[in-house]
Coordinates of C-alpha atoms and ligand atoms in Angstrom, one line a residue:
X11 CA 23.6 15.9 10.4
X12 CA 25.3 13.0 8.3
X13 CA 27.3 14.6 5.6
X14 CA 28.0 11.8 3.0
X15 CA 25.8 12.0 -0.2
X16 CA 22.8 9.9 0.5
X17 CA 22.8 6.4 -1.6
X18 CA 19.6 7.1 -3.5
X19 CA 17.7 9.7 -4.9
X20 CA 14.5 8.8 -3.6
X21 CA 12.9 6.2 -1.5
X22 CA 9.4 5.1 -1.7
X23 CA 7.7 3.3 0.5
X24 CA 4.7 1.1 -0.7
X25 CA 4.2 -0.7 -4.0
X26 CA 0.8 -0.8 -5.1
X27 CA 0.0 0.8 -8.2
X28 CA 1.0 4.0 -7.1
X29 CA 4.7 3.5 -5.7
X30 CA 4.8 1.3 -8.7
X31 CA 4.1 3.6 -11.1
X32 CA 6.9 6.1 -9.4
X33 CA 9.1 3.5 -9.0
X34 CA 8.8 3.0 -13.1
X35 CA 8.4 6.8 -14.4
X36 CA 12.3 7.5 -11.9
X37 CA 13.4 4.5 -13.0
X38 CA 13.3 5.3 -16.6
X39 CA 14.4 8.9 -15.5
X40 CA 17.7 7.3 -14.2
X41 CA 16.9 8.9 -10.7
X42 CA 18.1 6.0 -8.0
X43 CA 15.5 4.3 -6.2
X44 CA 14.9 2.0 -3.1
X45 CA 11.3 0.7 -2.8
X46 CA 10.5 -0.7 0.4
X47 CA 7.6 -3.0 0.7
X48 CA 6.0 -4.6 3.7
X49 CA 4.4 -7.3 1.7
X50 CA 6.3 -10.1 0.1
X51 CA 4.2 -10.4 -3.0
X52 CA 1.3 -8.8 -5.1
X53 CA -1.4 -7.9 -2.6
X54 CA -4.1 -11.1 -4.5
X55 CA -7.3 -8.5 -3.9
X56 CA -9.0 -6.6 -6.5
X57 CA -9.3 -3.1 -5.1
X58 CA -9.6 -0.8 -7.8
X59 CA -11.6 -2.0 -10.8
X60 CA -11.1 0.8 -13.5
X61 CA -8.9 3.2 -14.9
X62 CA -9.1 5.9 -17.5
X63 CA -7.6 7.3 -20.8
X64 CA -5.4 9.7 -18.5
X65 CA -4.1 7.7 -16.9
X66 CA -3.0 5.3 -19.3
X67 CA -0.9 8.2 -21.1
X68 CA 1.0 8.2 -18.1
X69 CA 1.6 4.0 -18.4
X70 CA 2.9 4.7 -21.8
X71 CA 5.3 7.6 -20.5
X72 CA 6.9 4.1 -18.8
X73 CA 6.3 2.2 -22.0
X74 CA 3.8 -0.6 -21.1
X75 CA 0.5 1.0 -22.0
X76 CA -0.1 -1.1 -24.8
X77 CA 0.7 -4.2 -22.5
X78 CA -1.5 -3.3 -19.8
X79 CA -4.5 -2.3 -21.8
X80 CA -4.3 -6.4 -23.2
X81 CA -5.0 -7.0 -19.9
X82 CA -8.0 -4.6 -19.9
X83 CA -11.8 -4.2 -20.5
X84 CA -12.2 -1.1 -22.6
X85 CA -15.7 0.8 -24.1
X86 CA -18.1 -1.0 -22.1
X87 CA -21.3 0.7 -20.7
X88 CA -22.1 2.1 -17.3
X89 CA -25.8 1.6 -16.6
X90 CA -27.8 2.5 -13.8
X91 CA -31.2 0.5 -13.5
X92 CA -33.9 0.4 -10.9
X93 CA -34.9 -2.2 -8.6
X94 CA -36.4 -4.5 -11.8
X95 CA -33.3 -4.3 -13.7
X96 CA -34.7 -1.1 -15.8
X97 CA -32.0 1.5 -17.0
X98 CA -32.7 4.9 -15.9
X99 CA -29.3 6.3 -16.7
X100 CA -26.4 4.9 -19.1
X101 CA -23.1 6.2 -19.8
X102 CA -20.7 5.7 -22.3
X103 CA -18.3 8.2 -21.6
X104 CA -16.4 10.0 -25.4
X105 CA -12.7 10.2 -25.9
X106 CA -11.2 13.3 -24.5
X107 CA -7.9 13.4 -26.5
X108 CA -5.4 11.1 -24.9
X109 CA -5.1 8.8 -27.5
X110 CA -6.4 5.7 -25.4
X111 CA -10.1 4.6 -24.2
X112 CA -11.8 7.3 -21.6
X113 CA -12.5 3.7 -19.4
X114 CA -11.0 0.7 -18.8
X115 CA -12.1 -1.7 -16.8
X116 CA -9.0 -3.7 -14.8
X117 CA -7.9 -7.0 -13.0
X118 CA -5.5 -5.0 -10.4
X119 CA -3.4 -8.3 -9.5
X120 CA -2.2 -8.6 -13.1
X121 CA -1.8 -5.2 -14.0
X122 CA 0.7 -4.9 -10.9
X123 CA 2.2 -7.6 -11.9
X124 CA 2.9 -6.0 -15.6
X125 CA 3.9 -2.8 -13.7
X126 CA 6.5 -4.6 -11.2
X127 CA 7.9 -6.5 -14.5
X128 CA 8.2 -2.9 -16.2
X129 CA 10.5 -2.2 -13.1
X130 CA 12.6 -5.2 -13.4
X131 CA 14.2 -3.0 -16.5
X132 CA 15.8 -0.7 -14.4
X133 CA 18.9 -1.7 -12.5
X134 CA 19.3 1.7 -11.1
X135 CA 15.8 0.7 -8.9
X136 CA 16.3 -1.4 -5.8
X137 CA 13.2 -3.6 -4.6
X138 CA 12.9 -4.5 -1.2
X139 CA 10.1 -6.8 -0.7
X140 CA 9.0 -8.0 2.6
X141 CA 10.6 -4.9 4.4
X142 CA 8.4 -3.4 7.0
X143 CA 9.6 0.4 7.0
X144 CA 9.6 1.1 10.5
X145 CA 11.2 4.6 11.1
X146 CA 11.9 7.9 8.8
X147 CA 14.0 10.7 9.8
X148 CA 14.5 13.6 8.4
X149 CA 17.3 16.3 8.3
X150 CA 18.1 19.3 5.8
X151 CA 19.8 17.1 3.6
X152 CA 18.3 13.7 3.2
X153 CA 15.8 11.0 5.1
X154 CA 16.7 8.3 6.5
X155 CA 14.6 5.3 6.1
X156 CA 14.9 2.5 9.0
X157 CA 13.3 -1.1 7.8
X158 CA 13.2 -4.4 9.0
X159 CA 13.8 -7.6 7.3
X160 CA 10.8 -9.7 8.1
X161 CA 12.3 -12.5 6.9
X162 CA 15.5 -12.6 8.9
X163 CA 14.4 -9.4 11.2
X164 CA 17.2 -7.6 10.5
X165 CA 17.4 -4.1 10.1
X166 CA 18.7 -2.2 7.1
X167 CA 19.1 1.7 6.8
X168 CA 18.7 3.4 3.8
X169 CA 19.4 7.2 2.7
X170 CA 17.7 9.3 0.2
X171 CA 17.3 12.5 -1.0
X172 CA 13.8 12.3 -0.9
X173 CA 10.9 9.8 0.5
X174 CA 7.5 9.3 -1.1
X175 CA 5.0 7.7 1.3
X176 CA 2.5 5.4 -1.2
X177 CA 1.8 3.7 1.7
X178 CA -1.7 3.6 1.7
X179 CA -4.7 5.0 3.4
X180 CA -3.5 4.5 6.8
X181 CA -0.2 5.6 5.7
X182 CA 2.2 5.4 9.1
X183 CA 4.3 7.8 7.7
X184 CA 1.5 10.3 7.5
X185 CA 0.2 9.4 10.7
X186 CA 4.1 9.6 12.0
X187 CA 4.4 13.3 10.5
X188 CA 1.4 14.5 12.0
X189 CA -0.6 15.3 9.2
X190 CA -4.2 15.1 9.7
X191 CA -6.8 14.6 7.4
X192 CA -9.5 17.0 6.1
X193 CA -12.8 15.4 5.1
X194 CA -14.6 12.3 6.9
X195 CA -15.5 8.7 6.9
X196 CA -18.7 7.4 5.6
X197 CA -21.1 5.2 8.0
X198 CA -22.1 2.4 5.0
X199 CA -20.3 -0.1 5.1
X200 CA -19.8 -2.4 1.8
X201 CA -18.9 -6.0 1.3
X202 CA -17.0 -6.5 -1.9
X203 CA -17.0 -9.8 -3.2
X204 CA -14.7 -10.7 -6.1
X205 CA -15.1 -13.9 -8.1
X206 CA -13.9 -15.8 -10.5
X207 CA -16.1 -16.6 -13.9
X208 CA -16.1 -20.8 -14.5
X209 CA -18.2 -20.9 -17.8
X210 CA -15.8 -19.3 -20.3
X211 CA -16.0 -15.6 -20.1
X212 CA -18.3 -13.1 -18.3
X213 CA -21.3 -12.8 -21.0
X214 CA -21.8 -9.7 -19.4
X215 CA -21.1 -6.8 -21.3
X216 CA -21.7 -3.6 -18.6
X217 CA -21.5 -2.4 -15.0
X218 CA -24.6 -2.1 -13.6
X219 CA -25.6 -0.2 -10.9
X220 CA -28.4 -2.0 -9.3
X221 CA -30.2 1.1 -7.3
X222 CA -32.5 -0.9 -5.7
X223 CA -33.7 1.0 -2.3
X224 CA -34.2 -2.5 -1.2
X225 CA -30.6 -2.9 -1.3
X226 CA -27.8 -1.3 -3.9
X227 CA -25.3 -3.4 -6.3
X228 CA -22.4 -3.0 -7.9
X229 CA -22.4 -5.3 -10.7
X230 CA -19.4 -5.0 -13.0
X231 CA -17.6 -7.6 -15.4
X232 CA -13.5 -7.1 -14.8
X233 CA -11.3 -8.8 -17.1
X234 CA -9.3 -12.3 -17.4
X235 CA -12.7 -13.9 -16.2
X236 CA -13.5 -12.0 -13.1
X237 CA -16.7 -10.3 -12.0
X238 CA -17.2 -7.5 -8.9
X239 CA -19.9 -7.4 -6.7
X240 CA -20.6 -4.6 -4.3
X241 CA -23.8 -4.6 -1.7
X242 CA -24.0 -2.1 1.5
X243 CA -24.1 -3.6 4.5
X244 CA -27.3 -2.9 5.7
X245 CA -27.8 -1.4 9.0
X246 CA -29.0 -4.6 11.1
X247 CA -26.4 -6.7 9.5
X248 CA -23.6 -8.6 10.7
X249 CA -20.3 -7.9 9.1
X250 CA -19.0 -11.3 9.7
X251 CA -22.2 -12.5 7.6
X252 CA -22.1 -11.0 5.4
X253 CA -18.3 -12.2 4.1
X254 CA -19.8 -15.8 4.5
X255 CA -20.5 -17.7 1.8
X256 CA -23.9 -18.7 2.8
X257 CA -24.4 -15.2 2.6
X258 CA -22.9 -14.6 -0.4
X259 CA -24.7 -17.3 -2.6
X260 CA -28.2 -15.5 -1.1
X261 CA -27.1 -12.1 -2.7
X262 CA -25.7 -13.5 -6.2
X263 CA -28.8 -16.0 -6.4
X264 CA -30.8 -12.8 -6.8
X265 CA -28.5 -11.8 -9.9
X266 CA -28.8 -15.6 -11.0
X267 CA -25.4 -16.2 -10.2
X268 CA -24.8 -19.7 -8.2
X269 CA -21.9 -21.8 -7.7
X270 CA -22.1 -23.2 -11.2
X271 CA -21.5 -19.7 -12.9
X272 CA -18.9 -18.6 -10.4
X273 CA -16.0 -19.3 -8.1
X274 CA -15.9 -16.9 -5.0
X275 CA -12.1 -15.8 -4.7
X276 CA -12.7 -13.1 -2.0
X277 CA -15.0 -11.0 0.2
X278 CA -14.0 -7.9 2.2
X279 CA -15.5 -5.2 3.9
X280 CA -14.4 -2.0 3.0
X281 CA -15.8 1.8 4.4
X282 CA -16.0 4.8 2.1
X283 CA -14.0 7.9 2.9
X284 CA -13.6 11.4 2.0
X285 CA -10.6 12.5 2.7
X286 CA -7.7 14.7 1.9
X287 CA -4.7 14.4 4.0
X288 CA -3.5 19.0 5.3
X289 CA -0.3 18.7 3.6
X290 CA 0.9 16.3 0.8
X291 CA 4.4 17.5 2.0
X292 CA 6.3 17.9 4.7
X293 CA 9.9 18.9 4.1
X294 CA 11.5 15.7 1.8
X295 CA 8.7 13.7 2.4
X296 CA 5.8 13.6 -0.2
X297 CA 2.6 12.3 0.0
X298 CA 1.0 10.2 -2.7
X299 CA -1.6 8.5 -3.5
X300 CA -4.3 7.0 -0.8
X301 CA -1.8 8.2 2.0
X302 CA -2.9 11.6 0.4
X303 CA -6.2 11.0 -0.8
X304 CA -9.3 8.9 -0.1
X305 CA -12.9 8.5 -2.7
X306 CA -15.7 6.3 -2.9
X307 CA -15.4 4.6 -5.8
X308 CA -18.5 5.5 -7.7
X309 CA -16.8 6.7 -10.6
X310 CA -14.0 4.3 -10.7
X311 CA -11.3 7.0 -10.0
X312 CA -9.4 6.6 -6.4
X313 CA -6.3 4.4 -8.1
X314 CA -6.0 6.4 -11.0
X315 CA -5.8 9.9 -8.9
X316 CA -2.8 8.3 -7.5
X317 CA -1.3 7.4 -10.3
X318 CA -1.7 11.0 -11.6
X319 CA 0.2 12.2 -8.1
X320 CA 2.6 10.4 -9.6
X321 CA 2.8 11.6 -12.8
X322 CA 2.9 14.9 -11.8
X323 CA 5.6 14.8 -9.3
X324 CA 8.0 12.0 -10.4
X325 CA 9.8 14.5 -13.4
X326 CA 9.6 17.6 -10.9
X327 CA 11.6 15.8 -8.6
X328 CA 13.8 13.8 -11.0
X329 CA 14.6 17.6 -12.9
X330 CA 15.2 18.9 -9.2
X331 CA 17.5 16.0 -8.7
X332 CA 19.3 16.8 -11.8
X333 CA 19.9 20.6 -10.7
X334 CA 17.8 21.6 -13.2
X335 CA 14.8 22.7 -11.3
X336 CA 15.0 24.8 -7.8
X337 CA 13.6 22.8 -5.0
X338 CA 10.4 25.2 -4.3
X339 CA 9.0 23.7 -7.8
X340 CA 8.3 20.5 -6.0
X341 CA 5.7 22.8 -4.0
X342 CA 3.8 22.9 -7.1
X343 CA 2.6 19.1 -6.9
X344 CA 0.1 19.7 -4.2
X345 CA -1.1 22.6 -5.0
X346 CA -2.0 21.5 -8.6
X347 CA -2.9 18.1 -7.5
X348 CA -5.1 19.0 -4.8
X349 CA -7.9 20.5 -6.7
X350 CA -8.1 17.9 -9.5
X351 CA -8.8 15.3 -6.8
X352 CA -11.3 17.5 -4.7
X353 CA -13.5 17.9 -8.4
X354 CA -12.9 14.2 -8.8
X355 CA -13.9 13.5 -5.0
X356 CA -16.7 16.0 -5.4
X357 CA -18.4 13.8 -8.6
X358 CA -17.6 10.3 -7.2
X359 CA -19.8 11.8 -4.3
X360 CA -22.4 12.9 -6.6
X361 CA -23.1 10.0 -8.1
X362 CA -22.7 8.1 -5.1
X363 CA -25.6 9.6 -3.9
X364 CA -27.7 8.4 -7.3
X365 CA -26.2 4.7 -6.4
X366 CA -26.7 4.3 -2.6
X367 CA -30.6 6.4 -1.9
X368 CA -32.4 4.1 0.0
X369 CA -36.1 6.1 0.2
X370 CA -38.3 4.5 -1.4
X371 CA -40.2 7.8 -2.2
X372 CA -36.8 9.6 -3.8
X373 CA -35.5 6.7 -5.3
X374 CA -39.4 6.6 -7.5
X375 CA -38.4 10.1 -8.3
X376 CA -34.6 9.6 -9.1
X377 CA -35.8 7.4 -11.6
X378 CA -38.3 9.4 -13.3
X379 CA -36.6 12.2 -13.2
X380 CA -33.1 11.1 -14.9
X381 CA -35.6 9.3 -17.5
X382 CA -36.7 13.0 -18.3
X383 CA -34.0 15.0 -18.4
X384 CA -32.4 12.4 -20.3
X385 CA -34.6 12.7 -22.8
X386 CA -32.8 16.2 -23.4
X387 CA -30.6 15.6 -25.8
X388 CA -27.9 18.4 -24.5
X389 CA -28.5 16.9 -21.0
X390 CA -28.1 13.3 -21.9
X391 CA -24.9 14.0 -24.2
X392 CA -23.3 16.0 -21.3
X393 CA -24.2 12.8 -18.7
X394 CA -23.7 10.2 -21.3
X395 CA -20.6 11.2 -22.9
X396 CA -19.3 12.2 -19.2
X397 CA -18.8 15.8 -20.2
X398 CA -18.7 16.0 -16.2
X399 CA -15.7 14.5 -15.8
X400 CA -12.9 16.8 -14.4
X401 CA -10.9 18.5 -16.7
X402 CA -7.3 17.7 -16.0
X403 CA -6.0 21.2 -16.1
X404 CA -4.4 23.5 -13.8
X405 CA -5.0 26.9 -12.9
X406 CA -1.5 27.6 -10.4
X407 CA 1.7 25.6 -10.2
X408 CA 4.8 25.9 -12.3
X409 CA 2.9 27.4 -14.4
X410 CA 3.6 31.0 -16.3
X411 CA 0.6 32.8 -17.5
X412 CA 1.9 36.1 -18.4
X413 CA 0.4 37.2 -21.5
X414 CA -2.7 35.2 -19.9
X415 CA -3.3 32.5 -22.5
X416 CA -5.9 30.3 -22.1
X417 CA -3.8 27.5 -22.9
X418 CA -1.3 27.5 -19.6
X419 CA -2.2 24.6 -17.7
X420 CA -4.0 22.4 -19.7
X421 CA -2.5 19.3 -21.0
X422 CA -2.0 19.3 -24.6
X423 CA -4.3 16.0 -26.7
X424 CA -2.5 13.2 -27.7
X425 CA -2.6 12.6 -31.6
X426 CA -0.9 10.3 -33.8
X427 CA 1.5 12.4 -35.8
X428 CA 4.2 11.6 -38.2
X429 CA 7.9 11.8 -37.0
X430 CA 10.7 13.6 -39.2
X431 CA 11.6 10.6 -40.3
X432 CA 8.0 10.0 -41.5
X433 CA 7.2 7.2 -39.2
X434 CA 3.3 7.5 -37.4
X435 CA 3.7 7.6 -33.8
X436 CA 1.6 9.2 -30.9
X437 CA 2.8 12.7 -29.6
X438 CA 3.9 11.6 -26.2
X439 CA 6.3 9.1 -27.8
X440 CA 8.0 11.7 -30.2
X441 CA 7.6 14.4 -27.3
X442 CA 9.6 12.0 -24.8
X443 CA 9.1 13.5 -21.6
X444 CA 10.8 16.9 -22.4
X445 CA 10.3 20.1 -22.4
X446 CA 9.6 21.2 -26.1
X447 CA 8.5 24.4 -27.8
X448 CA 6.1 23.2 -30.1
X449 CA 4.9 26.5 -32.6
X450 CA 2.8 26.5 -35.8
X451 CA 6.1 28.4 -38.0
X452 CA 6.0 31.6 -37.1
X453 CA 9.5 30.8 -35.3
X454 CA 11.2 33.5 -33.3
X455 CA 15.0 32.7 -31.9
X456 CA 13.2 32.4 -27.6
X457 CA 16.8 32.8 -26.5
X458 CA 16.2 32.1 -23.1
X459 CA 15.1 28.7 -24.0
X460 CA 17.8 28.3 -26.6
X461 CA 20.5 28.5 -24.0
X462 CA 18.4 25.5 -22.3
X463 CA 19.0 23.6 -25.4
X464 CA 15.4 23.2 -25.4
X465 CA 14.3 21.1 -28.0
X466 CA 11.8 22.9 -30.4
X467 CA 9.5 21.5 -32.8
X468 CA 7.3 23.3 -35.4
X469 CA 4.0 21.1 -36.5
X470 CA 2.9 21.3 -39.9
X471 CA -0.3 20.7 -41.3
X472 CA -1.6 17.4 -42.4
X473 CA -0.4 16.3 -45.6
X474 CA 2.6 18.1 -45.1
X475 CA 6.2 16.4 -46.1
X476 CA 7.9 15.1 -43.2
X477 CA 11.2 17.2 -42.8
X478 CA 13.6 17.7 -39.9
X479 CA 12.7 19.6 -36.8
X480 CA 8.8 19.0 -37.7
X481 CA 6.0 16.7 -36.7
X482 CA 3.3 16.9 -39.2
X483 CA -0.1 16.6 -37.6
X484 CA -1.6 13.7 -38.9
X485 CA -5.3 13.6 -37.2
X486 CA -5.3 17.4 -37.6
X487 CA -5.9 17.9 -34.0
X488 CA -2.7 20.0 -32.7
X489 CA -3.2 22.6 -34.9
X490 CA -6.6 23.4 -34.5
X491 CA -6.0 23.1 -31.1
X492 CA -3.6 25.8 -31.1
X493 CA -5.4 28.5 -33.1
X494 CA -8.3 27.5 -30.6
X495 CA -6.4 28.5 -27.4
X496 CA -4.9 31.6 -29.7
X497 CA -0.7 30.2 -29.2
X498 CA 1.1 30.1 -32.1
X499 CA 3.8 28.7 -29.4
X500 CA 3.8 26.3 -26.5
X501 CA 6.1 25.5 -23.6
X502 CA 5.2 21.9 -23.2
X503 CA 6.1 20.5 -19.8
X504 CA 7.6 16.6 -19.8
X505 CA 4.0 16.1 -18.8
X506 CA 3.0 17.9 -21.8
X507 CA 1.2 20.3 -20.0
X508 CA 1.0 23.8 -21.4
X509 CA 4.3 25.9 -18.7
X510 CA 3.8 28.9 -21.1
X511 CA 2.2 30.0 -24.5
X512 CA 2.7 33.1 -26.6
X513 CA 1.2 33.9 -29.6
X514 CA 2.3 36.0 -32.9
X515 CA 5.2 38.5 -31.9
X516 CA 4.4 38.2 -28.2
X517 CA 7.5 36.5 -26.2
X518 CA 7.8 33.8 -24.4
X519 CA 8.0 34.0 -20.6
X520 CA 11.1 32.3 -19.5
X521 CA 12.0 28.9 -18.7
X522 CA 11.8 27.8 -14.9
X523 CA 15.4 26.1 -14.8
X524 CA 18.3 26.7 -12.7
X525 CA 20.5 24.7 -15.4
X526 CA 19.7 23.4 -18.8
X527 CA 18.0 20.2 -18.6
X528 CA 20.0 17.8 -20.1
X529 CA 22.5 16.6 -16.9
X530 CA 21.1 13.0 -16.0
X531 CA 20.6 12.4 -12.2
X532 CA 23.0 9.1 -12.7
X533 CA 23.5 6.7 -16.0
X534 CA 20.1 7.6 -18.3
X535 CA 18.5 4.1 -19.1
X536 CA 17.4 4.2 -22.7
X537 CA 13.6 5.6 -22.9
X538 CA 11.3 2.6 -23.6
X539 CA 10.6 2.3 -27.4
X540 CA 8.0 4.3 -28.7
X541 CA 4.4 2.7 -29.8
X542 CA 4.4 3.6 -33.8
X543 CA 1.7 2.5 -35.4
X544 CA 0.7 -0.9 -36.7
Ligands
LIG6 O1 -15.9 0.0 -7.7 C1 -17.0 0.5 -7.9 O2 -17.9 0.4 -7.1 C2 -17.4 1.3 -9.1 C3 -16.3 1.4 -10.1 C4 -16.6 2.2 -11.3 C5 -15.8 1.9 -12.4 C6 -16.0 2.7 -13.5 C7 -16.9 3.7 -13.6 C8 -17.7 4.0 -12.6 O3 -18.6 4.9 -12.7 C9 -17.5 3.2 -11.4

């Protein structure tokens, strides 16, 4: 066993969106990272094309939501039309409370390149680009990360605490822990072809699911120019084909795209999976991520489910880091992650199975049928508004639901509210990745939390004078919100998820910590600046 301290906190290995993500929510935490990356720069393909509201609130908890969303394609449409271009189904999913659009629609090389920037402001994060990480070991104490150089092969070792693999579907390090998966690998096949708009912008103002039993297409506008096409590979077809541009040009023409509207920047076969790796962790070694998780894409959701895995784990393991939390708390990530992404998996599915039917005979009925039921105005508003969308709560983790409020587990909406000071500003900012006792007035001492130094805010109702130690709620959403789930007092976790809730003269359970939070894991780099309101 080596006994010195280990030089970082945590290594992560991978830096797509996910490791990215991490590598910004620790690096504001002041937790000391090494990122090793095999690749020398942004990976140039589009693979994900959209995000959500979600998890946009957890880009802000790093500061650069508002910059990324420039970048983005928010509010458009999701249609689904039949083979002559007729919509049968059409979504425009509602707000669910986050504060940002329910969908965006993304350009993944430049929002990496906005997220890699965001890490640039944290000296206490070390990038190694063009590393391949070729070994981890792991003792009782720390892993030990063995990567090679690729531009001078050398090799470098590196010690941390703890290791997250975002290393990507095929993850080695999975595969080198022994972790199987649980789930399976579609047959189909699909050729996704990304291009490049020439005449100004895309005129294009939805995706479009072409569900032509013919043959399927994903036909979806992405932003700075770009457009995504998606067609199965059918089952007499040559792969190689089908990535030819000859090819191509046949399947756009159809769409009336040719080589005047367009520029092809890339086509590349991808299969769909289903997959959920046993064991997001084994000892100091996490999972995140595709490594952890695989989706077909139909509802736009495989990225962002990483980048939740990241939100949830990165302040359980900075707080564990700090002393604050015991290290069994980091148990919690899987088993609150795990189900969210088997409901998510479970709809993607679903509506994968709308997109891709290939019977003539069902595909007739599919259509009338969703032009029915749609026709019923509780059914369309459930479909359209996508009611069905999984609810990002949890039922176990760290998590107390003694007294058995309804509230434990759910993330609290985001509002705009107005600071003490008197200043608008959305909840997350003011809330800063603490824990916080938020209660309508009816304040009792909570001693237990007290001692934590626990900061504690009481809302007041709209229209109410700004005054110290309140947040008065603006958009008079908090409030209602809290006589609806019967708290008068919430435990907020720094993911402002509901730890505990009490109402009236009931008490609080108490607080998870070891310590009080307040220790930083090394030098704290100032939070990013809050987004107040224009
Ligand atoms: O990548 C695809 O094929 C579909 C992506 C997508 C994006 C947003 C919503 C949705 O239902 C699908």
């Amino acid at each position: 066993m080596n006994t010195e301290l280990p030089e970082y906190d945590v290594i992560i290995v991978g830096y797509g969106p996910v490791g990215v993500t991490t590598a910004n929510l620790l690096g504001g935490m002041g937790v000391r990272v090494a990122v090793v990356e095999r690749d020398a720069s942004i990976y140039p393909r589009a693979r994900a094309i959209s995000t959500d509201e979600e998890t946009i609130r957890i880009w802000q908890a790093i500061g650069l939501a508002e910059r990324l969303k420039e970048d983005m394609l928010a509010g458009r449409p999701i249609d689904f039309v039949d083979a002559r271009g007729r919509s049968f189904l059409s979504l425009a999913p509602a707000p669910r409370g986050n504060g940002h659009p329910p969908q965006l629609f993304i350009y993944q090389p430049a929002m990496e390149e906005v997220l890699r920037d965001g890490v640039s402001r944290y000296p206490n994060v070390e990038v190694l680009l063009g590393h391949d990480c070729e070994l981890v070991e792991q003792d009782s104490d720390s892993v030990t990360v063995t990567a090679r150089d690729l531009t001078d092969d050398r090799l470098r070792t590196l010690r941390g605490a703890y290791l997250i693999a975002a290393d990507g579907g095929s993850s080695p390090i999975r595969t080198g822990l022994g972790v199987g998966f649980d789930g399976r690998t579609y047959h189909d096949r699909w050729v996704v072809i990304d291009t490049k708009v020439k005449r100004g912008w895309d005129t294009v103002d939805r995706l479009r699911f072409h569900c032509d039993p013919a043959r399927p297409a994903v036909d979806c506008p992405t932003p700075l120019g770009h457009h995504r096409w998606e067609f199965p590979v059918l089952p007499d077809e040559d792969e190689q084909d089908l990535v030819s541009h000859d090819y191509i040009w046949r399947l756009l023409r159809r769409y009336g795209r040719t080589p005047d509207e367009v520029e092809i920047l890339r086509a590349v076969i991808y299969s769909h999976h289903v997959r959920f790796a046993a064991r997001w962790r084994v000892g100091r070694i996490f999972l995140a991520g595709d490594a952890a998780h695989a989706m077909p894409p139909w509802i736009g959701e495989g990225m962002s489910s990483g980048v939740r895995d990241a939100g949830n784990l990165c302040w359980k393991l900075a707080g564990v880091l700090r002393g604050e939390l015991p290290d069994d708390v980091l148990d919690s990530y899987e088993v609150e992650r795990k189900p969210h992404v088997r409901e998510m998996t479970a709809q993607a599915v679903r509506f994968g199975r709308i997109i891709t039917e290939r019977r003539p005979g069902l595909t007739a009925l599919r259509n009338i049928a969703f032009r029915l039921v749609m026709r019923v105005p509780a059914i369309r508003a459930y479909m359209q508004e996508a009611r069905w969308f999984p609810d990002n709560s949890y039922r176990k983790g760290l998590l107390d639901h003694t007294g058995g409020n309804r509230a434990v587990g759910k993330q609290l909406p985001q509002p705009w509210v107005q600071t003490d000071g008197g200043d608008r500003a959305r909840l997350d900012d003011v809330l800063a990745g603490r824990w916080t006792l938020l209660h309508t007035g009816q304040a009792r001492p909570w001693p237990a939390w007290a001692a934590g130094g626990i900061s504690c805010l009481q809302v007041t109702p709209a229209g109410s004078a700004p005054a110290p130690g309140t947040i008065v709620d603006d958009e008079d959403v908090l409030i209602p919100w809290m006589r609806q789930h019967h708290a008068t007092v919430l435990a907020l976790r720094p993911d402002v998820v509901v730890y505990a809730a009490a109402t009236g003269d009931a008490d609080l359970p108490r607080p998870p910590f070891v310590h009080p939070p307040q220790s930083p894991v090394a030098e704290q780099t100032p939070p990013p600046a809050a987004t107040t309101a224009p």
